[in-house]
Amino acid sequence: MADVAAAAGVSLSTVSRALSGRGDLPADTRSRVQIVARELGYQRSPTPRGRPSTTDPRMIELVLGVFDDPWTDEVASGARSAAARLGYDLVLTSERDDPADDWPTRAAARKSGGIILGLIRPTQRQLAQLRGFNIPVVLLDPRSDAHGELESIGTTDEAGGYDAGIHLAELGIRRFIVVVGHPPFRFGRAREAGFRRGIEERVPDAEVTTVKASWTDADLAPAFRPLLSNASLPVGVFTCNDAMAAGVYRAAKTLGLRIPEDLSVVGFDDTPLAVSLVPPLTTIRQPIRQMASRAVEFIQEVRSGTARPGERIELPTKLIVRESTCAPGSR
């Protein structure tokens, strides 16, 4: 510890606070101490008086960037149910909007037996910390490709997009809009690719226009107005999540268009939002609760060494047809 303090230019007490995750420290100071400690090969036991470091095999952390939205509500519910069934305590941890966020150190201080990262991919610095603490990690629906470094669980995004494309094509529609999320996360790219493959397979001469939007329910009327002002209706619309589908509904109302008569809309996720929309939304169901539940079980497998390094598990999607799509002849 004295060597770390000298190399980082701080006091012993500052080193102790930085490595324990306790106390108020400037983010750059904490980060500098952690980097120096790793470079020197120093491993601090999270238990006092030099006793061997241990983790609590009965406690798992679920780390999310946000809470209280439809997706994270489903994740928390699924993880909580599985944790209770398997005898775990579940800790909910928020990723702070700070590049120097020290949640790995906080997790180590709590002696967590495993970490599930929802929609998050750790930075190289955080990944080095987690390895140093020997805490198993499972990525849940990561935003970027896993590259085989960490175990991950998700859904068949590309297949779901394909099913959406086939469904809209079979309605006899010949013009389509795909609403993609920005930033272009891994799962969004896969959903768009699957959708385009389905359309190309069934309607090879179809016009497919891309609209970029935030991953929210913001009104898409400004983007849709120039595309639909002189368009031949109906138009098939696929959105890469249900929230953006709600933005399409708002745009339809603003532009005086009807769903499904003018716009046949398919979303992705099947969160409770889908059935609350009027008319209820046709969507691709990803088994969010089951994914979170499986992630808890996956932690057990990683801890026991039965999981393959970098293993990826995908649960199947399913097309759920509701009143936001209909065939031209049914109008």
Short mmCIF file of N, CA, C and O in Angstrom, two decimals, residues 116-243:
data_model
loop_
_atom_site.label_atom_id
_atom_site.label_comp_id
_atom_site.label_asym_id
_atom_site.label_seq_id
_atom_site.Cartn_x
_atom_site.Cartn_y
_atom_site.Cartn_z
N ILE A 116 -24.51 -9.01 -13.02
CA ILE A 116 -25.22 -9.01 -14.29
C ILE A 116 -25.27 -7.57 -14.78
O ILE A 116 -25.76 -6.69 -14.07
N LEU A 117 -24.74 -7.32 -15.98
CA LEU A 117 -24.72 -5.97 -16.55
C LEU A 117 -25.80 -5.88 -17.61
O LEU A 117 -25.71 -6.53 -18.65
N GLY A 118 -26.85 -5.09 -17.37
CA GLY A 118 -27.94 -4.94 -18.33
C GLY A 118 -27.70 -3.81 -19.30
O GLY A 118 -27.58 -2.64 -18.89
N LEU A 119 -27.61 -4.13 -20.59
CA LEU A 119 -27.38 -3.15 -21.66
C LEU A 119 -26.05 -2.43 -21.52
O LEU A 119 -25.84 -1.39 -22.14
N ILE A 120 -25.16 -2.95 -20.72
CA ILE A 120 -23.89 -2.28 -20.44
C ILE A 120 -22.75 -3.18 -20.85
O ILE A 120 -22.79 -4.39 -20.65
N ARG A 121 -21.73 -2.58 -21.43
CA ARG A 121 -20.47 -3.30 -21.66
C ARG A 121 -19.40 -2.56 -20.88
O ARG A 121 -19.22 -1.35 -21.06
N PRO A 122 -18.67 -3.24 -19.99
CA PRO A 122 -17.68 -2.53 -19.17
C PRO A 122 -16.54 -1.98 -20.01
O PRO A 122 -16.18 -2.55 -21.04
N THR A 123 -15.97 -0.87 -19.54
CA THR A 123 -14.78 -0.34 -20.18
C THR A 123 -13.61 -1.27 -19.89
O THR A 123 -13.69 -2.15 -19.02
N GLN A 124 -12.51 -1.09 -20.60
CA GLN A 124 -11.34 -1.92 -20.35
C GLN A 124 -10.84 -1.75 -18.92
O GLN A 124 -10.39 -2.71 -18.30
N ARG A 125 -10.93 -0.52 -18.40
CA ARG A 125 -10.51 -0.29 -17.01
C ARG A 125 -11.41 -1.06 -16.05
O ARG A 125 -10.92 -1.72 -15.12
N GLN A 126 -12.72 -0.98 -16.25
CA GLN A 126 -13.65 -1.69 -15.38
C GLN A 126 -13.48 -3.20 -15.52
O GLN A 126 -13.54 -3.93 -14.52
N LEU A 127 -13.24 -3.66 -16.75
CA LEU A 127 -13.06 -5.09 -16.97
C LEU A 127 -11.82 -5.60 -16.23
O LEU A 127 -11.84 -6.68 -15.63
N ALA A 128 -10.74 -4.79 -16.24
CA ALA A 128 -9.52 -5.18 -15.51
C ALA A 128 -9.80 -5.26 -14.01
O ALA A 128 -9.31 -6.16 -13.32
N GLN A 129 -10.61 -4.30 -13.51
CA GLN A 129 -10.96 -4.34 -12.08
C GLN A 129 -11.73 -5.60 -11.74
O GLN A 129 -11.44 -6.27 -10.73
N LEU A 130 -12.72 -5.93 -12.55
CA LEU A 130 -13.55 -7.09 -12.27
C LEU A 130 -12.73 -8.37 -12.28
O LEU A 130 -12.92 -9.27 -11.45
N ARG A 131 -11.80 -8.46 -13.22
CA ARG A 131 -10.93 -9.64 -13.26
C ARG A 131 -10.05 -9.70 -12.01
O ARG A 131 -9.81 -10.78 -11.46
N GLY A 132 -9.57 -8.52 -11.59
CA GLY A 132 -8.74 -8.49 -10.40
C GLY A 132 -9.48 -8.91 -9.15
O GLY A 132 -8.90 -9.54 -8.26
N PHE A 133 -10.78 -8.60 -9.10
CA PHE A 133 -11.58 -8.98 -7.95
C PHE A 133 -12.11 -10.42 -8.06
O PHE A 133 -12.72 -10.93 -7.13
N ASN A 134 -11.92 -11.05 -9.24
CA ASN A 134 -12.36 -12.43 -9.46
C ASN A 134 -13.86 -12.58 -9.26
O ASN A 134 -14.33 -13.56 -8.66
N ILE A 135 -14.63 -11.60 -9.77
CA ILE A 135 -16.08 -11.65 -9.67
C ILE A 135 -16.64 -12.03 -11.04
O ILE A 135 -16.37 -11.35 -12.03
N PRO A 136 -17.41 -13.13 -11.14
CA PRO A 136 -17.96 -13.51 -12.43
C PRO A 136 -18.96 -12.48 -12.95
O PRO A 136 -19.73 -11.90 -12.17
N VAL A 137 -18.96 -12.26 -14.27
CA VAL A 137 -19.80 -11.25 -14.89
C VAL A 137 -20.54 -11.87 -16.07
O VAL A 137 -19.96 -12.62 -16.86
N VAL A 138 -21.82 -11.53 -16.20
CA VAL A 138 -22.62 -11.93 -17.35
C VAL A 138 -23.23 -10.66 -17.95
O VAL A 138 -23.80 -9.84 -17.22
N LEU A 139 -23.08 -10.49 -19.26
CA LEU A 139 -23.66 -9.36 -19.96
C LEU A 139 -25.08 -9.72 -20.40
O LEU A 139 -25.30 -10.76 -21.01
N LEU A 140 -26.04 -8.85 -20.09
CA LEU A 140 -27.43 -9.05 -20.49
C LEU A 140 -27.76 -8.07 -21.60
O LEU A 140 -27.78 -6.86 -21.39
N ASP A 141 -27.97 -8.60 -22.81
CA ASP A 141 -28.30 -7.79 -23.99
C ASP A 141 -27.31 -6.63 -24.16
O ASP A 141 -27.71 -5.47 -24.21
N PRO A 142 -26.01 -6.91 -24.27
CA PRO A 142 -25.03 -5.83 -24.36
C PRO A 142 -25.23 -4.98 -25.62
O PRO A 142 -25.67 -5.48 -26.66
N ARG A 143 -24.88 -3.71 -25.52
CA ARG A 143 -25.07 -2.78 -26.62
C ARG A 143 -24.05 -2.96 -27.74
O ARG A 143 -24.29 -2.54 -28.87
N SER A 144 -22.90 -3.54 -27.41
CA SER A 144 -21.88 -3.76 -28.42
C SER A 144 -21.52 -5.24 -28.45
O SER A 144 -21.88 -5.99 -27.54
N ASP A 145 -20.82 -5.65 -29.49
CA ASP A 145 -20.47 -7.05 -29.63
C ASP A 145 -19.59 -7.51 -28.48
O ASP A 145 -18.70 -6.79 -28.03
N ALA A 146 -19.84 -8.73 -28.01
CA ALA A 146 -19.12 -9.23 -26.84
C ALA A 146 -17.69 -9.67 -27.18
O ALA A 146 -16.83 -9.69 -26.32
N HIS A 147 -17.42 -10.05 -28.44
CA HIS A 147 -16.09 -10.47 -28.88
C HIS A 147 -15.55 -11.64 -28.06
O HIS A 147 -14.34 -11.85 -28.00
N GLY A 148 -16.43 -12.39 -27.40
CA GLY A 148 -15.98 -13.58 -26.70
C GLY A 148 -15.24 -13.35 -25.40
O GLY A 148 -14.74 -14.30 -24.80
N GLU A 149 -15.14 -12.09 -24.92
CA GLU A 149 -14.42 -11.84 -23.68
C GLU A 149 -15.22 -12.23 -22.45
O GLU A 149 -14.66 -12.74 -21.48
N LEU A 150 -16.52 -11.97 -22.49
CA LEU A 150 -17.38 -12.24 -21.35
C LEU A 150 -18.58 -13.06 -21.78
O LEU A 150 -19.01 -12.99 -22.93
N GLU A 151 -19.12 -13.80 -20.85
CA GLU A 151 -20.34 -14.54 -21.12
C GLU A 151 -21.49 -13.55 -21.29
O GLU A 151 -21.54 -12.52 -20.61
N SER A 152 -22.42 -13.85 -22.18
CA SER A 152 -23.53 -12.93 -22.42
C SER A 152 -24.80 -13.70 -22.76
O SER A 152 -24.75 -14.86 -23.17
N ILE A 153 -25.92 -13.01 -22.56
CA ILE A 153 -27.22 -13.60 -22.86
C ILE A 153 -28.07 -12.55 -23.55
O ILE A 153 -28.01 -11.36 -23.23
N GLY A 154 -28.83 -12.98 -24.54
CA GLY A 154 -29.67 -12.05 -25.29
C GLY A 154 -30.79 -12.80 -25.98
O GLY A 154 -31.22 -13.87 -25.53
N THR A 155 -31.24 -12.24 -27.09
CA THR A 155 -32.34 -12.85 -27.83
C THR A 155 -31.98 -12.89 -29.31
O THR A 155 -30.98 -12.31 -29.73
N THR A 156 -32.82 -13.55 -30.10
CA THR A 156 -32.55 -13.71 -31.52
C THR A 156 -33.01 -12.46 -32.27
O THR A 156 -34.04 -12.47 -32.96
N ASP A 157 -32.24 -11.39 -32.14
CA ASP A 157 -32.62 -10.10 -32.70
C ASP A 157 -32.80 -10.14 -34.21
O ASP A 157 -33.77 -9.61 -34.75
N GLU A 158 -31.86 -10.75 -34.90
CA GLU A 158 -31.92 -10.79 -36.36
C GLU A 158 -33.14 -11.58 -36.83
O GLU A 158 -33.85 -11.17 -37.75
N ALA A 159 -33.40 -12.69 -36.18
CA ALA A 159 -34.56 -13.51 -36.54
C ALA A 159 -35.86 -12.76 -36.25
O ALA A 159 -36.83 -12.87 -37.01
N GLY A 160 -35.89 -12.00 -35.18
CA GLY A 160 -37.08 -11.22 -34.87
C GLY A 160 -37.36 -10.17 -35.92
O GLY A 160 -38.51 -9.96 -36.35
N GLY A 161 -36.31 -9.45 -36.35
CA GLY A 161 -36.48 -8.47 -37.42
C GLY A 161 -36.96 -9.12 -38.71
O GLY A 161 -37.81 -8.57 -39.44
N TYR A 162 -36.43 -10.29 -39.00
CA TYR A 162 -36.84 -11.04 -40.19
C TYR A 162 -38.34 -11.37 -40.13
O TYR A 162 -39.07 -11.18 -41.11
N ASP A 163 -38.81 -11.84 -38.98
CA ASP A 163 -40.23 -12.17 -38.83
C ASP A 163 -41.11 -10.94 -39.02
O ASP A 163 -42.20 -11.03 -39.59
N ALA A 164 -40.63 -9.79 -38.55
CA ALA A 164 -41.39 -8.54 -38.74
C ALA A 164 -41.50 -8.21 -40.22
O ALA A 164 -42.56 -7.80 -40.71
N GLY A 165 -40.39 -8.36 -40.95
CA GLY A 165 -40.41 -8.08 -42.38
C GLY A 165 -41.33 -9.00 -43.14
O GLY A 165 -42.11 -8.57 -44.00
N ILE A 166 -41.28 -10.30 -42.83
CA ILE A 166 -42.14 -11.27 -43.49
C ILE A 166 -43.61 -10.96 -43.22
O ILE A 166 -44.45 -11.00 -44.13
N HIS A 167 -43.93 -10.62 -41.98
CA HIS A 167 -45.31 -10.33 -41.62
C HIS A 167 -45.85 -9.14 -42.41
O HIS A 167 -46.95 -9.22 -42.99
N LEU A 168 -45.10 -8.05 -42.47
CA LEU A 168 -45.57 -6.88 -43.21
C LEU A 168 -45.65 -7.16 -44.70
O LEU A 168 -46.59 -6.71 -45.39
N ALA A 169 -44.69 -7.91 -45.22
CA ALA A 169 -44.72 -8.23 -46.65
C ALA A 169 -45.94 -9.07 -47.00
O ALA A 169 -46.56 -8.89 -48.07
N GLU A 170 -46.32 -9.98 -46.12
CA GLU A 170 -47.46 -10.85 -46.39
C GLU A 170 -48.80 -10.11 -46.33
O GLU A 170 -49.83 -10.65 -46.74
N LEU A 171 -48.79 -8.86 -45.85
CA LEU A 171 -50.00 -8.06 -45.86
C LEU A 171 -50.26 -7.44 -47.23
O LEU A 171 -51.29 -6.79 -47.43
N GLY A 172 -49.32 -7.62 -48.15
CA GLY A 172 -49.48 -7.05 -49.47
C GLY A 172 -48.92 -5.64 -49.59
O GLY A 172 -49.08 -4.98 -50.62
N ILE A 173 -48.26 -5.15 -48.56
CA ILE A 173 -47.67 -3.81 -48.57
C ILE A 173 -46.41 -3.83 -49.44
O ILE A 173 -45.67 -4.81 -49.47
N ARG A 174 -46.16 -2.71 -50.13
CA ARG A 174 -45.02 -2.64 -51.03
C ARG A 174 -44.09 -1.47 -50.71
O ARG A 174 -43.10 -1.27 -51.41
N ARG A 175 -44.40 -0.71 -49.70
CA ARG A 175 -43.52 0.39 -49.30
C ARG A 175 -43.33 0.32 -47.78
O ARG A 175 -44.31 0.14 -47.04
N PHE A 176 -42.07 0.51 -47.33
CA PHE A 176 -41.76 0.28 -45.93
C PHE A 176 -40.84 1.36 -45.36
O PHE A 176 -40.04 1.96 -46.09
N ILE A 177 -40.99 1.57 -44.07
CA ILE A 177 -40.09 2.44 -43.31
C ILE A 177 -39.55 1.63 -42.13
O ILE A 177 -40.33 0.96 -41.44
N VAL A 178 -38.26 1.65 -41.93
CA VAL A 178 -37.67 1.02 -40.75
C VAL A 178 -37.08 2.11 -39.89
O VAL A 178 -36.29 2.94 -40.35
N VAL A 179 -37.51 2.17 -38.64
CA VAL A 179 -37.04 3.18 -37.69
C VAL A 179 -35.95 2.55 -36.84
O VAL A 179 -36.20 1.61 -36.07
N VAL A 180 -34.72 3.04 -37.01
CA VAL A 180 -33.57 2.49 -36.30
C VAL A 180 -33.14 3.43 -35.19
O VAL A 180 -33.30 4.64 -35.29
N GLY A 181 -32.63 2.86 -34.12
CA GLY A 181 -32.23 3.65 -32.97
C GLY A 181 -30.86 4.29 -33.14
O GLY A 181 -29.97 3.75 -33.80
N HIS A 182 -30.71 5.44 -32.54
CA HIS A 182 -29.40 6.11 -32.51
C HIS A 182 -29.09 6.42 -31.05
O HIS A 182 -29.91 7.00 -30.35
N PRO A 183 -27.92 5.99 -30.56
CA PRO A 183 -26.81 5.33 -31.25
C PRO A 183 -27.20 3.95 -31.80
O PRO A 183 -28.11 3.30 -31.29
N PRO A 184 -26.47 3.51 -32.84
CA PRO A 184 -26.81 2.24 -33.48
C PRO A 184 -26.24 1.04 -32.72
O PRO A 184 -25.20 0.50 -33.07
N PHE A 185 -26.94 0.63 -31.66
CA PHE A 185 -26.45 -0.47 -30.84
C PHE A 185 -26.46 -1.79 -31.62
O PHE A 185 -27.15 -1.93 -32.63
N ARG A 186 -25.73 -2.74 -31.10
CA ARG A 186 -25.59 -4.06 -31.73
C ARG A 186 -26.94 -4.68 -32.05
O ARG A 186 -27.18 -5.15 -33.17
N PHE A 187 -27.86 -4.70 -31.07
CA PHE A 187 -29.14 -5.37 -31.28
C PHE A 187 -29.99 -4.62 -32.30
O PHE A 187 -30.76 -5.24 -33.04
N GLY A 188 -29.88 -3.30 -32.35
CA GLY A 188 -30.62 -2.54 -33.34
C GLY A 188 -30.16 -2.85 -34.76
O GLY A 188 -30.98 -3.02 -35.68
N ARG A 189 -28.85 -2.97 -34.94
CA ARG A 189 -28.32 -3.30 -36.26
C ARG A 189 -28.79 -4.68 -36.70
O ARG A 189 -29.13 -4.89 -37.87
N ALA A 190 -28.81 -5.63 -35.76
CA ALA A 190 -29.25 -6.99 -36.09
C ALA A 190 -30.73 -7.01 -36.46
O ALA A 190 -31.13 -7.70 -37.40
N ARG A 191 -31.56 -6.25 -35.75
CA ARG A 191 -32.99 -6.22 -36.04
C ARG A 191 -33.25 -5.61 -37.42
O ARG A 191 -34.08 -6.11 -38.18
N GLU A 192 -32.55 -4.52 -37.73
CA GLU A 192 -32.72 -3.89 -39.04
C GLU A 192 -32.28 -4.85 -40.15
O GLU A 192 -32.96 -4.99 -41.19
N ALA A 193 -31.14 -5.52 -39.96
CA ALA A 193 -30.64 -6.44 -40.97
C ALA A 193 -31.64 -7.57 -41.23
O ALA A 193 -31.89 -7.96 -42.38
N GLY A 194 -32.21 -8.12 -40.16
CA GLY A 194 -33.19 -9.18 -40.32
C GLY A 194 -34.43 -8.69 -41.05
O GLY A 194 -34.99 -9.39 -41.92
N PHE A 195 -34.90 -7.49 -40.70
CA PHE A 195 -36.08 -6.92 -41.36
C PHE A 195 -35.84 -6.76 -42.86
O PHE A 195 -36.66 -7.16 -43.69
N ARG A 196 -34.70 -6.18 -43.21
CA ARG A 196 -34.40 -5.97 -44.63
C ARG A 196 -34.28 -7.30 -45.38
O ARG A 196 -34.69 -7.41 -46.54
N ARG A 197 -33.74 -8.30 -44.72
CA ARG A 197 -33.62 -9.61 -45.36
C ARG A 197 -35.01 -10.20 -45.64
O ARG A 197 -35.25 -10.77 -46.71
N GLY A 198 -35.93 -10.04 -44.68
CA GLY A 198 -37.28 -10.55 -44.88
C GLY A 198 -37.99 -9.85 -46.02
O GLY A 198 -38.67 -10.49 -46.84
N ILE A 199 -37.86 -8.51 -46.09
CA ILE A 199 -38.51 -7.75 -47.16
C ILE A 199 -37.91 -8.12 -48.51
O ILE A 199 -38.62 -8.35 -49.49
N GLU A 200 -36.58 -8.19 -48.57
CA GLU A 200 -35.92 -8.52 -49.83
C GLU A 200 -36.32 -9.91 -50.32
O GLU A 200 -36.46 -10.16 -51.52
N GLU A 201 -36.53 -10.81 -49.37
CA GLU A 201 -36.90 -12.18 -49.75
C GLU A 201 -38.31 -12.25 -50.33
O GLU A 201 -38.56 -12.97 -51.30
N ARG A 202 -39.24 -11.48 -49.75
CA ARG A 202 -40.64 -11.57 -50.17
C ARG A 202 -41.04 -10.48 -51.18
O ARG A 202 -41.92 -10.71 -52.00
N VAL A 203 -40.42 -9.29 -51.06
CA VAL A 203 -40.77 -8.17 -51.95
C VAL A 203 -39.48 -7.55 -52.46
O VAL A 203 -39.08 -6.47 -52.03
N PRO A 204 -38.76 -8.22 -53.35
CA PRO A 204 -37.43 -7.77 -53.74
C PRO A 204 -37.37 -6.38 -54.35
O PRO A 204 -36.33 -5.73 -54.30
N ASP A 205 -38.48 -5.90 -54.94
CA ASP A 205 -38.48 -4.57 -55.56
C ASP A 205 -39.08 -3.50 -54.65
O ASP A 205 -39.36 -2.39 -55.09
N ALA A 206 -39.27 -3.83 -53.38
CA ALA A 206 -39.91 -2.89 -52.46
C ALA A 206 -38.99 -1.72 -52.13
O ALA A 206 -37.76 -1.84 -52.14
N GLU A 207 -39.61 -0.59 -51.80
CA GLU A 207 -38.88 0.58 -51.33
C GLU A 207 -38.82 0.54 -49.80
O GLU A 207 -39.85 0.46 -49.14
N VAL A 208 -37.62 0.57 -49.26
CA VAL A 208 -37.43 0.56 -47.81
C VAL A 208 -36.64 1.80 -47.42
O VAL A 208 -35.49 1.98 -47.85
N THR A 209 -37.24 2.67 -46.62
CA THR A 209 -36.61 3.93 -46.20
C THR A 209 -36.23 3.83 -44.73
O THR A 209 -37.00 3.32 -43.91
N THR A 210 -35.05 4.31 -44.39
CA THR A 210 -34.56 4.28 -43.01
C THR A 210 -34.79 5.63 -42.35
O THR A 210 -34.48 6.68 -42.92
N VAL A 211 -35.33 5.60 -41.14
CA VAL A 211 -35.47 6.79 -40.31
C VAL A 211 -34.68 6.56 -39.03
O VAL A 211 -34.87 5.54 -38.37
N LYS A 212 -33.80 7.48 -38.70
CA LYS A 212 -33.02 7.38 -37.47
C LYS A 212 -33.71 8.18 -36.36
O LYS A 212 -34.16 9.29 -36.58
N ALA A 213 -33.77 7.58 -35.17
CA ALA A 213 -34.44 8.22 -34.05
C ALA A 213 -33.78 7.80 -32.75
O ALA A 213 -33.03 6.83 -32.71
N SER A 214 -34.05 8.55 -31.69
CA SER A 214 -33.59 8.14 -30.37
C SER A 214 -34.38 6.91 -29.94
O SER A 214 -35.44 6.61 -30.50
N TRP A 215 -33.89 6.21 -28.95
CA TRP A 215 -34.56 4.99 -28.49
C TRP A 215 -35.71 5.34 -27.54
O TRP A 215 -35.89 4.71 -26.48
N THR A 216 -36.50 6.34 -27.89
CA THR A 216 -37.57 6.84 -27.02
C THR A 216 -38.87 6.95 -27.82
O THR A 216 -38.92 6.63 -29.01
N ASP A 217 -39.93 7.45 -27.14
CA ASP A 217 -41.23 7.60 -27.80
C ASP A 217 -41.41 9.00 -28.36
O ASP A 217 -42.54 9.46 -28.55
N ALA A 218 -40.33 9.70 -28.68
CA ALA A 218 -40.43 11.05 -29.23
C ALA A 218 -41.26 11.05 -30.51
O ALA A 218 -41.18 10.11 -31.32
N ASP A 219 -42.06 12.10 -30.70
CA ASP A 219 -42.92 12.24 -31.87
C ASP A 219 -42.07 12.22 -33.15
O ASP A 219 -41.16 13.03 -33.32
N LEU A 220 -42.36 11.29 -34.05
CA LEU A 220 -41.59 11.15 -35.28
C LEU A 220 -42.22 11.88 -36.46
O LEU A 220 -41.82 11.69 -37.61
N ALA A 221 -43.19 12.75 -36.19
CA ALA A 221 -43.85 13.48 -37.28
C ALA A 221 -42.87 14.28 -38.14
O ALA A 221 -42.99 14.26 -39.37
N PRO A 222 -41.89 14.99 -37.57
CA PRO A 222 -40.96 15.74 -38.43
C PRO A 222 -40.22 14.85 -39.43
O PRO A 222 -39.98 15.26 -40.57
N ALA A 223 -39.87 13.63 -39.02
CA ALA A 223 -39.17 12.72 -39.92
C ALA A 223 -40.12 12.07 -40.91
O ALA A 223 -39.75 11.81 -42.07
N PHE A 224 -41.34 11.79 -40.50
CA PHE A 224 -42.29 11.09 -41.36
C PHE A 224 -42.99 12.01 -42.36
O PHE A 224 -43.39 11.55 -43.44
N ARG A 225 -43.17 13.28 -42.03
CA ARG A 225 -43.95 14.18 -42.88
C ARG A 225 -43.45 14.21 -44.33
O ARG A 225 -44.25 14.02 -45.26
N PRO A 226 -42.14 14.46 -44.56
CA PRO A 226 -41.69 14.50 -45.97
C PRO A 226 -41.77 13.15 -46.67
O PRO A 226 -41.89 13.09 -47.90
N LEU A 227 -41.72 12.05 -45.90
CA LEU A 227 -41.78 10.72 -46.51
C LEU A 227 -43.19 10.33 -46.91
O LEU A 227 -43.38 9.53 -47.83
N LEU A 228 -44.20 10.89 -46.23
CA LEU A 228 -45.57 10.45 -46.42
C LEU A 228 -46.47 11.49 -47.07
O LEU A 228 -47.65 11.21 -47.32
N SER A 229 -45.94 12.67 -47.34
CA SER A 229 -46.79 13.75 -47.85
C SER A 229 -47.46 13.38 -49.17
O SER A 229 -48.62 13.69 -49.40
N ASN A 230 -46.73 12.71 -50.07
CA ASN A 230 -47.30 12.30 -51.36
C ASN A 230 -47.17 10.80 -51.56
O ASN A 230 -47.09 10.32 -52.70
N ALA A 231 -47.13 10.06 -50.46
CA ALA A 231 -46.87 8.63 -50.56
C ALA A 231 -48.13 7.85 -50.88
O ALA A 231 -49.24 8.24 -50.52
N SER A 232 -47.91 6.74 -51.55
CA SER A 232 -48.99 5.79 -51.78
C SER A 232 -49.14 4.95 -50.52
O SER A 232 -48.19 4.33 -50.05
N LEU A 233 -50.34 4.94 -49.96
CA LEU A 233 -50.60 4.20 -48.73
C LEU A 233 -51.26 2.87 -49.06
O LEU A 233 -51.90 2.73 -50.11
N PRO A 234 -51.13 1.87 -48.20
CA PRO A 234 -50.53 1.89 -46.87
C PRO A 234 -49.01 1.73 -46.92
O PRO A 234 -48.44 1.30 -47.92
N VAL A 235 -48.37 2.06 -45.79
CA VAL A 235 -46.93 1.90 -45.61
C VAL A 235 -46.70 1.01 -44.39
O VAL A 235 -47.37 1.17 -43.36
N GLY A 236 -45.80 0.06 -44.52
CA GLY A 236 -45.43 -0.79 -43.40
C GLY A 236 -44.28 -0.16 -42.63
O GLY A 236 -43.30 0.27 -43.23
N VAL A 237 -44.41 -0.11 -41.31
CA VAL A 237 -43.39 0.52 -40.47
C VAL A 237 -42.89 -0.49 -39.44
O VAL A 237 -43.70 -1.10 -38.72
N PHE A 238 -41.59 -0.67 -39.39
CA PHE A 238 -40.97 -1.51 -38.36
C PHE A 238 -40.06 -0.65 -37.52
O PHE A 238 -39.22 0.09 -38.04
N THR A 239 -40.23 -0.70 -36.20
CA THR A 239 -39.39 0.05 -35.29
C THR A 239 -38.57 -0.91 -34.44
O THR A 239 -39.06 -1.98 -34.06
N CYS A 240 -37.35 -0.53 -34.11
CA CYS A 240 -36.44 -1.44 -33.41
C CYS A 240 -36.70 -1.55 -31.91
O CYS A 240 -35.98 -2.26 -31.21
N ASN A 241 -37.69 -0.83 -31.40
CA ASN A 241 -38.21 -1.11 -30.07
C ASN A 241 -39.63 -0.57 -29.96
O ASN A 241 -40.11 0.16 -30.85
N ASP A 242 -40.35 -0.91 -28.90
CA ASP A 242 -41.74 -0.49 -28.75
C ASP A 242 -41.86 1.00 -28.48
O ASP A 242 -42.85 1.62 -28.88
N ALA A 243 -40.88 1.58 -27.80
CA ALA A 243 -40.95 3.01 -27.50
C ALA A 243 -41.00 3.82 -28.79
O ALA A 243 -41.78 4.77 -28.92
#
